PDB file of C-alpha atoms in Angstrom:
ATOM      1  CA  UNK A 166      77.169  53.734  37.831  1.00 78.00           C
ATOM      2  CA  UNK A 167      80.192  52.266  36.119  1.00 89.00           C
ATOM      3  CA  UNK A 168      80.912  53.098  32.453  1.00 87.00           C
ATOM      4  CA  UNK A 169      80.019  49.614  31.182  1.00 87.00           C
ATOM      5  CA  UNK A 170      76.560  49.724  32.800  1.00 87.00           C
ATOM      6  CA  UNK A 171      75.958  53.251  31.478  1.00 87.00           C
ATOM      7  CA  UNK A 172      76.927  52.151  27.976  1.00 86.00           C
ATOM      8  CA  UNK A 173      74.604  49.130  28.213  1.00 86.00           C
ATOM      9  CA  UNK A 174      71.692  51.347  29.315  1.00 88.00           C
ATOM     10  CA  UNK A 175      72.422  53.747  26.459  1.00 89.00           C
ATOM     11  CA  UNK A 176      72.505  50.941  23.873  1.00 88.00           C
ATOM     12  CA  UNK A 177      69.230  49.499  25.217  1.00 89.00           C
ATOM     13  CA  UNK A 178      67.538  52.919  25.067  1.00 90.00           C
ATOM     14  CA  UNK A 179      68.677  53.457  21.483  1.00 90.00           C
ATOM     15  CA  UNK A 180      67.457  49.972  20.512  1.00 88.00           C
ATOM     16  CA  UNK A 181      64.068  50.514  22.178  1.00 88.00           C
ATOM     17  CA  UNK A 182      63.667  53.920  20.537  1.00 88.00           C
ATOM     18  CA  UNK A 183      64.531  52.442  17.138  1.00 84.00           C
ATOM     19  CA  UNK A 184      61.998  49.623  17.506  1.00 84.00           C
ATOM     20  CA  UNK A 185      59.248  52.034  18.595  1.00 83.00           C
ATOM     21  CA  UNK A 186      60.066  54.413  15.736  1.00 77.00           C
ATOM     22  CA  UNK A 187      59.926  51.631  13.160  1.00 74.00           C
ATOM     23  CA  UNK A 188      56.616  50.376  14.555  1.00 73.00           C
ATOM     24  CA  UNK A 189      55.162  53.893  14.403  1.00 66.00           C
ATOM     25  CA  UNK A 190      56.440  54.425  10.866  1.00 68.00           C
ATOM     26  CA  UNK A 191      54.948  51.143   9.704  1.00 67.00           C
ATOM     27  CA  UNK A 192      51.491  52.218  10.864  1.00 67.00           C
ATOM     28  CA  UNK A 193      51.639  55.538   8.998  1.00 64.00           C
ATOM     29  CA  UNK A 194      49.340  55.700   5.979  1.00 65.00           C
ATOM     30  CA  UNK A 195      47.688  52.365   6.689  1.00 70.00           C
ATOM     31  CA  UNK A 196      43.937  52.206   6.054  1.00 70.00           C
ATOM     32  CA  UNK A 197      42.391  50.756   9.194  1.00 71.00           C
ATOM     33  CA  UNK A 198      38.888  49.425   8.662  1.00 67.00           C
ATOM     34  CA  UNK A 199      36.277  50.399  11.239  1.00 70.00           C
ATOM     35  CA  UNK A 200      33.617  47.726  11.631  1.00 61.00           C
ATOM     36  CA  UNK A 201      30.068  48.434  12.793  1.00 61.00           C
ATOM     37  CA  UNK A 202      30.637  52.117  13.436  1.00 63.00           C
ATOM     38  CA  UNK A 203      27.661  53.877  14.925  1.00 67.00           C
ATOM     39  CA  UNK A 204      29.618  57.123  14.595  1.00 73.00           C
ATOM     40  CA  UNK A 205      27.910  59.226  11.904  1.00 79.00           C
ATOM     41  CA  UNK A 206      29.497  62.455  10.745  1.00 81.00           C
ATOM     42  CA  UNK A 207      27.291  65.387   9.791  1.00 78.00           C
ATOM     43  CA  UNK A 208      28.071  68.700   8.133  1.00 77.00           C
ATOM     44  CA  UNK A 209      26.868  70.503  11.260  1.00 77.00           C
ATOM     45  CA  UNK A 210      29.482  68.694  13.391  1.00 80.00           C
ATOM     46  CA  UNK A 211      32.207  69.834  11.015  1.00 81.00           C
ATOM     47  CA  UNK A 212      31.009  73.425  10.989  1.00 77.00           C
ATOM     48  CA  UNK A 213      30.407  73.420   7.236  1.00 73.00           C
ATOM     49  CA  UNK A 214      28.017  76.112   6.002  1.00 66.00           C
ATOM     50  CA  UNK A 215      24.551  74.697   5.325  1.00 60.00           C
ATOM     51  CA  UNK A 216      24.724  75.908   1.716  1.00 57.00           C
ATOM     52  CA  UNK A 217      27.862  73.806   1.064  1.00 53.00           C
ATOM     53  CA  UNK A 218      27.168  70.737   3.165  1.00 50.00           C
ATOM     54  CA  UNK A 219      24.858  68.589   0.997  1.00 49.00           C
ATOM     55  CA  UNK A 220      27.081  68.643  -2.084  1.00 61.00           C
ATOM     56  CA  UNK A 221      30.274  68.177  -0.056  1.00 67.00           C
ATOM     57  CA  UNK A 222      29.370  64.628   0.990  1.00 84.00           C
ATOM     58  CA  UNK A 223      29.615  61.866  -1.593  1.00 85.00           C
ATOM     59  CA  UNK A 224      26.765  59.570  -2.573  1.00 88.00           C
ATOM     60  CA  UNK A 225      29.048  56.505  -2.277  1.00 90.00           C
ATOM     61  CA  UNK A 226      31.814  57.730   0.030  1.00 91.00           C
ATOM     62  CA  UNK A 227      33.508  60.808   1.480  1.00 92.00           C
ATOM     63  CA  UNK A 228      37.218  61.205   2.166  1.00 93.00           C
ATOM     64  CA  UNK A 229      37.224  63.472   5.223  1.00 93.00           C
ATOM     65  CA  UNK A 230      40.689  64.936   5.797  1.00 94.00           C
ATOM     66  CA  UNK A 231      41.648  66.687   9.023  1.00 94.00           C
ATOM     67  CA  UNK A 232      44.526  69.160   8.555  1.00 94.00           C
ATOM     68  CA  UNK A 233      46.162  72.110  10.273  1.00 93.00           C
ATOM     69  CA  UNK A 234      47.836  75.260   8.966  1.00 92.00           C
ATOM     70  CA  UNK A 235      51.219  74.001  10.139  1.00 92.00           C
ATOM     71  CA  UNK A 236      51.055  70.489   8.675  1.00 92.00           C
ATOM     72  CA  UNK A 237      53.762  69.932   6.052  1.00 93.00           C
ATOM     73  CA  UNK A 238      52.223  66.726   4.658  1.00 93.00           C
ATOM     74  CA  UNK A 239      48.619  67.984   4.493  1.00 94.00           C
ATOM     75  CA  UNK A 240      48.754  69.830   1.134  1.00 95.00           C
ATOM     76  CA  UNK A 241      50.129  66.750  -0.632  1.00 94.00           C
ATOM     77  CA  UNK A 242      47.543  64.568   1.060  1.00 94.00           C
ATOM     78  CA  UNK A 243      44.807  66.965  -0.046  1.00 95.00           C
ATOM     79  CA  UNK A 244      45.966  66.687  -3.664  1.00 95.00           C
ATOM     80  CA  UNK A 245      46.082  62.878  -3.427  1.00 94.00           C
ATOM     81  CA  UNK A 246      42.609  62.611  -1.874  1.00 94.00           C
ATOM     82  CA  UNK A 247      41.214  65.065  -4.416  1.00 94.00           C
ATOM     83  CA  UNK A 248      42.612  62.975  -7.274  1.00 95.00           C
ATOM     84  CA  UNK A 249      41.193  59.756  -5.806  1.00 94.00           C
ATOM     85  CA  UNK A 250      37.770  61.395  -5.357  1.00 93.00           C
ATOM     86  CA  UNK A 251      37.815  62.900  -8.870  1.00 94.00           C
ATOM     87  CA  UNK A 252      38.624  59.495 -10.371  1.00 92.00           C
ATOM     88  CA  UNK A 253      35.524  57.895  -8.839  1.00 91.00           C
ATOM     89  CA  UNK A 254      31.872  58.802  -9.264  1.00 90.00           C
ATOM     90  CA  UNK A 255      29.985  59.347  -6.032  1.00 90.00           C
ATOM     91  CA  UNK A 256      33.138  60.039  -3.973  1.00 92.00           C
ATOM     92  CA  UNK A 257      33.984  63.460  -2.532  1.00 92.00           C
ATOM     93  CA  UNK A 258      36.950  64.909  -0.655  1.00 93.00           C
ATOM     94  CA  UNK A 259      36.343  67.300   2.257  1.00 91.00           C
ATOM     95  CA  UNK A 260      39.241  69.027   4.033  1.00 91.00           C
ATOM     96  CA  UNK A 261      38.615  70.369   7.545  1.00 91.00           C
ATOM     97  CA  UNK A 262      41.176  72.666   9.183  1.00 92.00           C
ATOM     98  CA  UNK A 263      41.593  71.834  12.877  1.00 92.00           C
ATOM     99  CA  UNK A 264      43.922  74.742  13.654  1.00 91.00           C
ATOM    100  CA  UNK A 265      41.242  76.576  15.618  1.00 89.00           C
ATOM    101  CA  UNK A 266      38.890  73.617  16.198  1.00 89.00           C
ATOM    102  CA  UNK A 267      40.260  71.611  19.129  1.00 88.00           C
ATOM    103  CA  UNK A 268      36.693  70.407  19.750  1.00 90.00           C
ATOM    104  CA  UNK A 269      36.720  68.514  16.443  1.00 89.00           C
ATOM    105  CA  UNK A 270      40.133  67.023  17.167  1.00 90.00           C
ATOM    106  CA  UNK A 271      38.774  65.667  20.459  1.00 90.00           C
ATOM    107  CA  UNK A 272      35.451  64.558  18.946  1.00 88.00           C
ATOM    108  CA  UNK A 273      37.121  62.522  16.191  1.00 88.00           C
ATOM    109  CA  UNK A 274      40.197  61.531  18.223  1.00 88.00           C
ATOM    110  CA  UNK A 275      42.646  63.174  15.821  1.00 90.00           C
ATOM    111  CA  UNK A 276      46.138  62.789  17.277  1.00 89.00           C
ATOM    112  CA  UNK A 277      48.105  63.715  14.148  1.00 89.00           C
ATOM    113  CA  UNK A 278      47.601  65.510  10.894  1.00 91.00           C
ATOM    114  CA  UNK A 279      46.832  64.542   8.309  1.00 93.00           C
ATOM    115  CA  UNK A 280      44.181  62.130   9.506  1.00 93.00           C
ATOM    116  CA  UNK A 281      41.614  60.882   7.015  1.00 93.00           C
ATOM    117  CA  UNK A 282      38.268  59.275   7.766  1.00 92.00           C
ATOM    118  CA  UNK A 283      36.536  57.307   5.022  1.00 92.00           C
ATOM    119  CA  UNK A 284      32.783  57.752   5.346  1.00 90.00           C
ATOM    120  CA  UNK A 285      30.164  55.697   3.574  1.00 89.00           C
ATOM    121  CA  UNK A 286      27.220  57.276   1.751  1.00 86.00           C
ATOM    122  CA  UNK A 287      25.294  57.628   5.024  1.00 86.00           C
ATOM    123  CA  UNK A 288      28.180  59.430   6.747  1.00 87.00           C
ATOM    124  CA  UNK A 289      29.254  56.484   8.932  1.00 89.00           C
ATOM    125  CA  UNK A 290      32.972  56.131   9.602  1.00 89.00           C
ATOM    126  CA  UNK A 291      34.209  53.027   7.769  1.00 90.00           C
ATOM    127  CA  UNK A 292      37.983  53.522   7.861  1.00 89.00           C
ATOM    128  CA  UNK A 293      40.681  55.706   9.345  1.00 90.00           C
ATOM    129  CA  UNK A 294      44.133  56.662   8.071  1.00 89.00           C
ATOM    130  CA  UNK A 295      46.798  58.295  10.224  1.00 89.00           C
ATOM    131  CA  UNK A 296      49.380  60.026   8.063  1.00 89.00           C
ATOM    132  CA  UNK A 297      49.566  60.089   4.291  1.00 90.00           C
ATOM    133  CA  UNK A 298      47.521  57.267   2.748  1.00 90.00           C
ATOM    134  CA  UNK A 299      48.604  55.289  -0.266  1.00 88.00           C
ATOM    135  CA  UNK A 300      46.561  55.649  -3.431  1.00 91.00           C
ATOM    136  CA  UNK A 301      46.258  51.876  -3.947  1.00 89.00           C
ATOM    137  CA  UNK A 302      45.058  51.252  -0.386  1.00 88.00           C
ATOM    138  CA  UNK A 303      42.402  53.965  -0.736  1.00 91.00           C
ATOM    139  CA  UNK A 304      41.160  52.563  -4.043  1.00 90.00           C
ATOM    140  CA  UNK A 305      41.035  49.038  -2.608  1.00 89.00           C
ATOM    141  CA  UNK A 306      39.078  50.212   0.428  1.00 87.00           C
ATOM    142  CA  UNK A 307      36.673  52.264  -1.698  1.00 90.00           C
ATOM    143  CA  UNK A 308      36.114  49.223  -3.949  1.00 89.00           C
ATOM    144  CA  UNK A 309      35.270  47.135  -0.873  1.00 85.00           C
ATOM    145  CA  UNK A 310      33.021  49.864   0.492  1.00 82.00           C
ATOM    146  CA  UNK A 311      31.072  50.240  -2.748  1.00 76.00           C
ATOM    147  CA  UNK A 312      30.791  46.455  -3.076  1.00 77.00           C
ATOM    148  CA  UNK A 313      29.548  46.160   0.528  1.00 73.00           C
ATOM    149  CA  UNK A 314      27.041  48.992   0.077  1.00 67.00           C
ATOM    150  CA  UNK A 315      25.850  47.451  -3.175  1.00 60.00           C
ATOM    151  CA  UNK A 316      25.250  44.110  -1.437  1.00 55.00           C
ATOM    152  CA  UNK A 317      23.275  45.824   1.329  1.00 54.00           C
ATOM    153  CA  UNK A 318      20.857  47.474  -1.109  1.00 48.00           C
TER     154      UNK A 318
END
């Protein structure tokens, strides 16, 4: 291969990698709404002790965070989700460590940590966030969720 062709291939690879990286970064922290989810999460699936499970799920919504011991962004995400849950009545934050629970990672299709699932009051998955969510996006989604649940009652 001549030097000009090699340089062209190198420039194209760098450009492609940059575009893919920017696309991936843009999707981080975005709240993706899940419509008509039949997927219901229970305390038993998460391995929560029966004595803790009922009070760990919120009446209106639950912010279910999947973390690992080695995740650098998980502690900050846990603080953020805890603050969002504390600011709203009927909303709880539950943090599940996947370090030794590959079965849960497969079950809930967790490809990165932190991953957060927003559950409604019945435990159905209503939204998913890969990466660190933004406070405003969480509040907006919880407002929509409460409004939707209120209309259904």
